[in-house]
Coordinates of C-alpha atoms in Angstrom, one line a residue:
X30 CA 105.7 231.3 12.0
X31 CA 107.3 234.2 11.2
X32 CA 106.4 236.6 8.4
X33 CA 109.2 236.9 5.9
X34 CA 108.1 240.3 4.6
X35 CA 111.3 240.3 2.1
X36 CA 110.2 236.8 -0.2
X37 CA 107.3 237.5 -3.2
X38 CA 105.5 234.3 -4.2
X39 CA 104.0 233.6 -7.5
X40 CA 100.4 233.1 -6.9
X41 CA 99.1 232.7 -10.9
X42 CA 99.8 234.5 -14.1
X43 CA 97.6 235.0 -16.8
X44 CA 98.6 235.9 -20.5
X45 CA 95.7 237.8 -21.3
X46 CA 93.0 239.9 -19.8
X47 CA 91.0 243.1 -20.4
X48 CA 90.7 246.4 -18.8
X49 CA 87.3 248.4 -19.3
X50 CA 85.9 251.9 -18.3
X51 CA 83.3 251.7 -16.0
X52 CA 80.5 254.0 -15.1
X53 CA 79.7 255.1 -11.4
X54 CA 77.6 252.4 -9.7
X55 CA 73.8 253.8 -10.0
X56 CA 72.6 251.8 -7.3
X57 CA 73.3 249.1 -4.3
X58 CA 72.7 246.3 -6.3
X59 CA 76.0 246.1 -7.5
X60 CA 78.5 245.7 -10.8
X61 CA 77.2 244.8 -14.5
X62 CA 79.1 243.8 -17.5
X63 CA 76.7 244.4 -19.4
X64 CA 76.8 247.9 -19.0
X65 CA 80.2 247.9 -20.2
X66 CA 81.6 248.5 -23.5
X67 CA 82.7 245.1 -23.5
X68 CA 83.9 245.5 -27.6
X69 CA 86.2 247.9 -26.7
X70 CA 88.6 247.2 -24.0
X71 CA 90.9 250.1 -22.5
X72 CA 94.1 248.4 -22.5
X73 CA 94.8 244.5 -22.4
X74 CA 97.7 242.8 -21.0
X75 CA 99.1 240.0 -18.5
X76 CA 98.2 239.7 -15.1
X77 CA 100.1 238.3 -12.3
X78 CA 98.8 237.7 -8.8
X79 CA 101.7 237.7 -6.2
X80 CA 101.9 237.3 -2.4
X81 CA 104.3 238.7 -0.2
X82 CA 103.1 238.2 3.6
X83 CA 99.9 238.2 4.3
X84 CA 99.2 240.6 1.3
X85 CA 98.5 240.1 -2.5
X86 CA 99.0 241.6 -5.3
X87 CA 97.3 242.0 -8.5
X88 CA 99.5 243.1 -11.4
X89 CA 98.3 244.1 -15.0
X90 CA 101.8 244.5 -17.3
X91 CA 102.5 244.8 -20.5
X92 CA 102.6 241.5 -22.2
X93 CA 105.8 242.4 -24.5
X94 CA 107.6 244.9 -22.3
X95 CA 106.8 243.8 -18.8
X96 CA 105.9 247.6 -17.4
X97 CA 103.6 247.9 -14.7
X98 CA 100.1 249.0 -16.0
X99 CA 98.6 249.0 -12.6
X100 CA 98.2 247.7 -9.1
X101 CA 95.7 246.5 -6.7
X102 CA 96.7 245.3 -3.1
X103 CA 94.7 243.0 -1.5
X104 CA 94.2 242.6 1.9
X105 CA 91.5 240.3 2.4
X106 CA 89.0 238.3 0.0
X107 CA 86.1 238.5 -1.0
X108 CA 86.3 242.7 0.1
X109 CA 86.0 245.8 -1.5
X110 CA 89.3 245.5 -3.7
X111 CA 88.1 242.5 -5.8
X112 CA 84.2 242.6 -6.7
X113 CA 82.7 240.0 -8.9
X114 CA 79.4 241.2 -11.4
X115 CA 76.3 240.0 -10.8
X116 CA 75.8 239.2 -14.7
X117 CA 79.1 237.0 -15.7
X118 CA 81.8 234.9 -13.7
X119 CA 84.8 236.5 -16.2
X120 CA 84.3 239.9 -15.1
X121 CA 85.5 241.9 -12.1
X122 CA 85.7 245.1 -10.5
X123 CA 89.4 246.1 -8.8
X124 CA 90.3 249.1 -6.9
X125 CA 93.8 250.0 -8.3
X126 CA 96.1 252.5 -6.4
X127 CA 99.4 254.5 -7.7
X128 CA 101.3 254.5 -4.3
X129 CA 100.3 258.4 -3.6
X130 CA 97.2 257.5 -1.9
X131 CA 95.3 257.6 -5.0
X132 CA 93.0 254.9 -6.3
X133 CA 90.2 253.9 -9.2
X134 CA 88.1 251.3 -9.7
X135 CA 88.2 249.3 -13.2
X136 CA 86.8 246.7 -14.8
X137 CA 88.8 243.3 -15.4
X138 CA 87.8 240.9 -18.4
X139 CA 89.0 237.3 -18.6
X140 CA 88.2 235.8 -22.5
X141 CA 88.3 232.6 -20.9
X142 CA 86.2 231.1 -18.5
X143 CA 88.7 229.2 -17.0
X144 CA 91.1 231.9 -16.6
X145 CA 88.5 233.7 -14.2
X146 CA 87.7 230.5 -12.4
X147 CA 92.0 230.4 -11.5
X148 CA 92.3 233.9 -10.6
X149 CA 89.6 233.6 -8.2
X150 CA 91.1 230.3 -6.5
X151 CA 94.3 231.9 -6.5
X152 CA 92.7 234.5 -3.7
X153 CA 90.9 231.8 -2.2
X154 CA 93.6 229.9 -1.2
X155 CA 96.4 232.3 -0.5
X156 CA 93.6 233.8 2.3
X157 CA 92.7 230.8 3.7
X158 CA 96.4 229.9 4.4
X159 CA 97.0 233.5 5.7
X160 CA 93.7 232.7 8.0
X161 CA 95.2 229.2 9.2
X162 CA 98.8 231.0 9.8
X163 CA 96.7 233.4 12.1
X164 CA 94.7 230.8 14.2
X165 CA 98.2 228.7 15.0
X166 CA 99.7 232.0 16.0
X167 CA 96.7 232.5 18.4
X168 CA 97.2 228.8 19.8
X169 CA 100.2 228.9 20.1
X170 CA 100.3 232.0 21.8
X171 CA 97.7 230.9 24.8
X172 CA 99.6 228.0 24.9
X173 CA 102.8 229.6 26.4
X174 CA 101.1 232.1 28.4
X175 CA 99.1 229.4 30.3
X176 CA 101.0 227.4 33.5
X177 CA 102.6 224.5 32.6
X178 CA 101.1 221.8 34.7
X179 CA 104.3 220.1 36.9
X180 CA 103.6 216.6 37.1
X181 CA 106.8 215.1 38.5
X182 CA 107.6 213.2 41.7
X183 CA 108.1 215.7 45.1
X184 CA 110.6 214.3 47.3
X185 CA 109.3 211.4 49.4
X186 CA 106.1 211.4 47.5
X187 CA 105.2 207.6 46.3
X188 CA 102.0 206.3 44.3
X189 CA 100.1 202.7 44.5
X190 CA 98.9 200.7 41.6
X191 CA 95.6 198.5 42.3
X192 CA 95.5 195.8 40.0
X193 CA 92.3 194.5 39.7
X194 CA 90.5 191.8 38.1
X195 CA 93.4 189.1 38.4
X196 CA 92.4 185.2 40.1
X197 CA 94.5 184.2 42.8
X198 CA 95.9 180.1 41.9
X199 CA 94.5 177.9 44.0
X200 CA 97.6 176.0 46.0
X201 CA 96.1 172.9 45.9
X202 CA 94.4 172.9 42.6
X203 CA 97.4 171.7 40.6
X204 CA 96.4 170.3 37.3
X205 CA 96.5 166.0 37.0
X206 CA 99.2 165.0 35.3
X207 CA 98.1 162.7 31.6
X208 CA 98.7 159.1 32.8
X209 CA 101.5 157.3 31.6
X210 CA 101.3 155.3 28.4
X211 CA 98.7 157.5 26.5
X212 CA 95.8 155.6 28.5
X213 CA 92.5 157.7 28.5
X214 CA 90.5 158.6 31.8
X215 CA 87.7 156.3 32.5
X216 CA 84.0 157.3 31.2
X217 CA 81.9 159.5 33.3
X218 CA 79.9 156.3 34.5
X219 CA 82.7 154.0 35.7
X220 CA 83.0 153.4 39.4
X221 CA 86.4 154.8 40.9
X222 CA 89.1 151.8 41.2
X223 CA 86.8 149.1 39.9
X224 CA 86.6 147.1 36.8
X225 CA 83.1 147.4 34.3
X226 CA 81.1 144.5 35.1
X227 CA 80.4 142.3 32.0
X228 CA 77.2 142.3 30.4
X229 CA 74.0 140.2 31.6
X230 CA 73.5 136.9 30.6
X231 CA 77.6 136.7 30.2
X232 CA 79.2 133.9 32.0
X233 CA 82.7 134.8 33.6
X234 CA 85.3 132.0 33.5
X235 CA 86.4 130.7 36.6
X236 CA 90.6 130.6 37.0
X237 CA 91.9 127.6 37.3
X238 CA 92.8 126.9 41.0
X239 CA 96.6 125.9 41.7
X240 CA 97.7 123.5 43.9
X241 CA 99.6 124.6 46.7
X242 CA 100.0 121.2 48.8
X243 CA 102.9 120.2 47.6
X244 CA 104.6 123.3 48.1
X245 CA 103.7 123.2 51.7
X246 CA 104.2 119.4 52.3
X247 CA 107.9 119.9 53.4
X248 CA 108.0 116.5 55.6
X249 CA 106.3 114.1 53.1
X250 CA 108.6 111.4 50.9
X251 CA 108.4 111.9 47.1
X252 CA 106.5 108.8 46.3
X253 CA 108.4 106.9 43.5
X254 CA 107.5 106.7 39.7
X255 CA 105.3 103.8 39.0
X256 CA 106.1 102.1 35.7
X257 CA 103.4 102.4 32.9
X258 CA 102.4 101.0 29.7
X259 CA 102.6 103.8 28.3
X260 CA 105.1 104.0 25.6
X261 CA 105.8 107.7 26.7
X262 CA 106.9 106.3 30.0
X263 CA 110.4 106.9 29.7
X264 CA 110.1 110.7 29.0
X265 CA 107.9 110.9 31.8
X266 CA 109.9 109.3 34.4
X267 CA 113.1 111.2 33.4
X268 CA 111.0 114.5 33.4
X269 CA 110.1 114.1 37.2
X270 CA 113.5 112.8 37.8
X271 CA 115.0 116.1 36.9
X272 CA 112.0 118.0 38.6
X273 CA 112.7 115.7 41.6
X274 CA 116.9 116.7 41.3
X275 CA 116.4 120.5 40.5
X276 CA 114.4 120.7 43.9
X277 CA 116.6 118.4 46.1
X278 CA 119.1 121.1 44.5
X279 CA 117.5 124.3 45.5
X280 CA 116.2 123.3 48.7
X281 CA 116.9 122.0 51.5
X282 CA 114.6 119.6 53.0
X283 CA 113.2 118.9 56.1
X284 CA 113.0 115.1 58.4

């Protein structure tokens, strides 16, 4: 992305904060409040953290007028422009400069605990996004120096595909078709194209047996209706007459 050097971003703004005189450090050990003259604060104001790049700035105006008190640019955090104490998280030292090369080192007072804990997230974040910003510039950077890897077709160059894994259908092994009628298959233990025998000790019934000799007597004379005492005679008689017409009828018969 491309730094847009001309845009200033509001990072946080504070209505109130304190400025103190600070003695030279004595020692390695760092910054003290306590050493301070914490009742009687050099000048207080507003403060105003802004970005513009990959730079911040801290800003201490007036809180009526607006004027510029001082200035500290930052460049990266934590560093030597922004120090916390060692004795208290509301106070910091800041290395302000005038623009002529110049520079001091204060002391900055927050009355509120919760004022110091948003001016140091303010830092935090805007420096992590300028160190992200950096990292995709790098990326991207050894991404279009490297060769682009060609991977299209050369003329007359082909590829095959092995497909694996896949059963061949058997030509033969079609599936049976459900019989008609919504029948079941026979059980496991029936014989093929037979019948279950019946039980033991069950008697079968025999058919009754038909008479075919008449059928096949072509040359024989009907013998002729004997009269009966029966009082049903008459109805029998003309029943075998008609049997006796319908087949003269429907045949033809043989001497």
């Amino acid at each position: 992305m491309a730094e847009d050097n001309s845009y200033e971003s509001m990072l946080c703004v504070k209505p109130e904060v304190h400025v103190y005189r600070i003695p030279p450090r004595a020692s390695n050990r760092g910054y003290r409040a306590a050493d301070w003259k914490l009742d009687e604060p050099a000048w207080s104001g507003r403060l105003k953290i802004t970005a513009k790049g990959k730079m911040a700035y801290i800003k201490l105006e007036d809180k009526n007028t607006g004027e510029l008190f001082a200035q500290a640019p930052v460049e990266q955090y934590p560093g030597c422009v922004v120090e916390a104490v060692t004795d208290s998280s509301r106070y910091f030292v800041i290395r302000i400069e005038d623009g002529n090369g110049r520079h001091a080192f204060i002391g900055l007072g927050f009355a509120d605990r919760g004022d110091s804990f948003d001016f140091n997230v303010a830092l935090q974040d805007h420096f992590k996004w300028v160190k992200q910003e950096g990292e995709l510039a790098k990326l991207e950077a050894s991404q279009s120096a490297a060769p682009k890897l060609d991977l299209s077709f050369k003329e007359g160059q082909t590829i095959k595909i092995s497909i694996g894994n896949i059963k061949k259908k058997d030509a033969g092994g079609a599936k049976p078709r459900p019989m008609a009628g919504g029948l079941l298959p026979p059980p496991p233990g029936a014989k093929a194209g037979g019948i279950l025998p019946p039980p033991a000790g069950a008697q079968t019934v025999p058919l009754a047996q038909t008479n075919t000799a008449p059928l096949l007597d072509f040359g024989s004379p009907v013998p002729a209706p004997q009269p009966s005492s029966d009082v049903w005679g008459d109805f029998t008689s003309a029943g075998s007459n008609s049997s006796t017409d319908a087949v003269k009828s429907g045949w033809v018969q043989f001497s």
